[in-house]
mmCIF file of C-alpha atoms in Angstrom:
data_model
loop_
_atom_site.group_PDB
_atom_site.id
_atom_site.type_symbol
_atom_site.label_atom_id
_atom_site.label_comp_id
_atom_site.label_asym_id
_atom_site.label_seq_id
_atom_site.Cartn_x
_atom_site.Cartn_y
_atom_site.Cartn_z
ATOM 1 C CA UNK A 1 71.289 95.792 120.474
ATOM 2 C CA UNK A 2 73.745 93.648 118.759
ATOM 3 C CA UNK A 3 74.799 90.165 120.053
ATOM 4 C CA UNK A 4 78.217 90.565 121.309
ATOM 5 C CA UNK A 5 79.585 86.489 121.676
ATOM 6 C CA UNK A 6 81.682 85.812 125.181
ATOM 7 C CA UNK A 7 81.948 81.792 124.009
ATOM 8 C CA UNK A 8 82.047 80.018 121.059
ATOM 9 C CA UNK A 9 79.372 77.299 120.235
ATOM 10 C CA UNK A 10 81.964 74.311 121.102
ATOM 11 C CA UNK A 11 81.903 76.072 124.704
ATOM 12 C CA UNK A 12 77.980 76.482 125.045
ATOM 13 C CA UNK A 13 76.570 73.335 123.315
ATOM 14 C CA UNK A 14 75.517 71.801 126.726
ATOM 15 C CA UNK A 15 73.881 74.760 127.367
ATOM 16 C CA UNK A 16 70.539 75.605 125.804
ATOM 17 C CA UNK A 17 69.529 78.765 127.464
ATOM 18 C CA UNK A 18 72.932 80.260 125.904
ATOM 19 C CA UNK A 19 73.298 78.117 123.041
ATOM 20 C CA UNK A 20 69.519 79.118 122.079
ATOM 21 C CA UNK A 21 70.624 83.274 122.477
ATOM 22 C CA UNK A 22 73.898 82.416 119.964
ATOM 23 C CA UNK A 23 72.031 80.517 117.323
ATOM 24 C CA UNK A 24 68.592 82.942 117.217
ATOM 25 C CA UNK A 25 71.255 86.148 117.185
ATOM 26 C CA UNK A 26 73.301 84.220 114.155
ATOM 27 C CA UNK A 27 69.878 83.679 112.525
ATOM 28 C CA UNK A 28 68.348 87.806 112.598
ATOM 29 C CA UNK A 29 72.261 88.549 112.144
ATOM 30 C CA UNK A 30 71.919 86.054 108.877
ATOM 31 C CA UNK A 31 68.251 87.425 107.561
ATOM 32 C CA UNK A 32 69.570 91.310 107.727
ATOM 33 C CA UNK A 33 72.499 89.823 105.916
ATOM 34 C CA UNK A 34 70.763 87.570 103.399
ATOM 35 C CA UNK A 35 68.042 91.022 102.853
ATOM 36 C CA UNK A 36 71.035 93.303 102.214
ATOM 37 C CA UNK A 37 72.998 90.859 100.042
ATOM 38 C CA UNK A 38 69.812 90.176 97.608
ATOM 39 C CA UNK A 39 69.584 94.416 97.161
ATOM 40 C CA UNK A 40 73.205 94.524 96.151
ATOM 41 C CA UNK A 41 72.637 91.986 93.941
ATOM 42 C CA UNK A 42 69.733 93.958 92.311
ATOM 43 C CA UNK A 43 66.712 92.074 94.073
ATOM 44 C CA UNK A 44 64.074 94.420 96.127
ATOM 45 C CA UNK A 45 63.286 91.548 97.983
ATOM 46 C CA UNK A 46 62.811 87.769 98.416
ATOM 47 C CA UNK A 47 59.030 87.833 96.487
ATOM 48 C CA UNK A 48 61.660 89.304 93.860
ATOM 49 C CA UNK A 49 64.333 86.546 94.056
ATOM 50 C CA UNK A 50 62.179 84.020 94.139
ATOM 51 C CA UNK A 51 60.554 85.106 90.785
ATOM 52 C CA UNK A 52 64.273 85.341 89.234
ATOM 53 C CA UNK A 53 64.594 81.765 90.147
ATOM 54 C CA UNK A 54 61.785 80.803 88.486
ATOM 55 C CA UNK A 55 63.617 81.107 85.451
ATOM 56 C CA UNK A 56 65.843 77.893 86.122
ATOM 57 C CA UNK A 57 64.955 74.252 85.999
ATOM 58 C CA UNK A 58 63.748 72.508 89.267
ATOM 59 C CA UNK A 59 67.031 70.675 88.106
ATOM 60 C CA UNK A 60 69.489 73.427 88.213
ATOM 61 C CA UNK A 61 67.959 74.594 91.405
ATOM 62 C CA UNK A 62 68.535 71.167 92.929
ATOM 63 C CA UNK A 63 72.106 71.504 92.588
ATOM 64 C CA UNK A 64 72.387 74.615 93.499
ATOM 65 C CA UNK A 65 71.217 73.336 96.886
ATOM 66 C CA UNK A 66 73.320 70.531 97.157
ATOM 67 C CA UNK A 67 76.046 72.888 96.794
ATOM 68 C CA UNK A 68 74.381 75.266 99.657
ATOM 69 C CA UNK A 69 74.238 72.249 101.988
ATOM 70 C CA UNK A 70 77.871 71.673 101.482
ATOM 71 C CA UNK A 71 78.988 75.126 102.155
ATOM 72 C CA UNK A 72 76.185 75.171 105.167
ATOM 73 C CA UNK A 73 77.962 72.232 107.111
ATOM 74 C CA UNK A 74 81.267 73.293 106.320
ATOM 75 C CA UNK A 75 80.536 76.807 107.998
ATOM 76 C CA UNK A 76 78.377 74.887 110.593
ATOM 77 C CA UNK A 77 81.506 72.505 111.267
ATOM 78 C CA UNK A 78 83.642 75.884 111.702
ATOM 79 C CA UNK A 79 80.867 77.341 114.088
ATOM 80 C CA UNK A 80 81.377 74.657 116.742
ATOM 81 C CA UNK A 81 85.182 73.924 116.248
ATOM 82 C CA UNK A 82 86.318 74.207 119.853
ATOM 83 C CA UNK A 83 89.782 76.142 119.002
ATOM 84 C CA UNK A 84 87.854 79.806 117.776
ATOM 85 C CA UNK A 85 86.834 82.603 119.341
ATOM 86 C CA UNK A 86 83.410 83.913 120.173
ATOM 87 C CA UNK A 87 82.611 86.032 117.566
ATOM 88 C CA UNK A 88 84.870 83.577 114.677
ATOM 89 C CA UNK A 89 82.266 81.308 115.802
ATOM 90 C CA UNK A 90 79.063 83.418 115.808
ATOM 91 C CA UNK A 91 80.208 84.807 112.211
ATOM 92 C CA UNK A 92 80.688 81.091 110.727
ATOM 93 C CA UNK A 93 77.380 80.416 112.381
ATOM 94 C CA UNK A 94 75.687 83.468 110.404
ATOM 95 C CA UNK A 95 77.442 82.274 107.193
ATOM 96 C CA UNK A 96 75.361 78.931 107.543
ATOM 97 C CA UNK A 97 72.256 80.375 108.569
ATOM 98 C CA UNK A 98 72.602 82.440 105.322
ATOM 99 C CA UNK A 99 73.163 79.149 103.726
ATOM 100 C CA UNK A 100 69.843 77.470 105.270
ATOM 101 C CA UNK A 101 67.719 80.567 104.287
ATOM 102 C CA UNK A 102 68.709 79.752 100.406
ATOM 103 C CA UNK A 103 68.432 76.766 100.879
ATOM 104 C CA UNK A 104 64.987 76.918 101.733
ATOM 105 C CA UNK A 105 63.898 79.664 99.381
ATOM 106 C CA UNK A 106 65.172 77.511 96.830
ATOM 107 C CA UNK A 107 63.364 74.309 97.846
ATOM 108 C CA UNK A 108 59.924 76.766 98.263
ATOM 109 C CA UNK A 109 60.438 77.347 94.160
ATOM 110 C CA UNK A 110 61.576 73.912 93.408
ATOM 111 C CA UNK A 111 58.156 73.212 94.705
ATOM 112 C CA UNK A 112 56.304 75.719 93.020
ATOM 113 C CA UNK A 113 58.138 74.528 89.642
ATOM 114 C CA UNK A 114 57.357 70.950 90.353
ATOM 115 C CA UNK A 115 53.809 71.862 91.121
ATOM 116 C CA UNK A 116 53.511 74.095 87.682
ATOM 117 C CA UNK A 117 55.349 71.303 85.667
ATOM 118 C CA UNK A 118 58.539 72.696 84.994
#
């Protein structure tokens, strides 16, 4: 069943039970999005991006993250402005969730470089 948004974050922040429902829904929302995304881009799957990575620096990874982070809290800042609707809200909050799962499968190969030497 899809998550349908009746408030925006701004309106539920003091809530966890609710807030909790909007942010795991924005994150599967964000991993069928991220999935779907890496296949249109020519990637089978994350084993797969993660290996096309692997042919940049650990440098040019780095700021490809810094980057991420600034896009992530500019969507994130969006998510929980008070003056959106519901589902405005819950798509700004997918857009950073999309964000924070690059970000992290970047950092994972950063690591892996770092570990190799490169």
């Amino acid at each position: 069943m899809e998550f349908i948004p009746t408030k925006n974050m701004f309106q539920i922040w003091h809530n966890a039970d609710e807030r909790k429902a909007f942010e795991d829904a924005a994150m599967k929302q964000a991993q069928e999005n991220f999935i779907a995304e890496l296949k249109e881009d020519g990637h089978k799957n994350i084993e797969e991006y993660k290996d096309y990575l692997k042919g940049f620096s650990s440098a040019d990874l780095f700021h490809d993250v810094l980057d991420y982070r600034e896009e992530r809290d500019r969507e994130d800042d969006w998510a929980n402005h008070p003056d959106i609707t519901p589902e405005q809200s819950f798509r700004r909050l997918v857009a950073s969730c999309e964000h924070v799962i690059n970000i992290d499968i970047h950092n994972e190969v950063i690591e892996e470089l770092e570990a190799e030497g490169k």
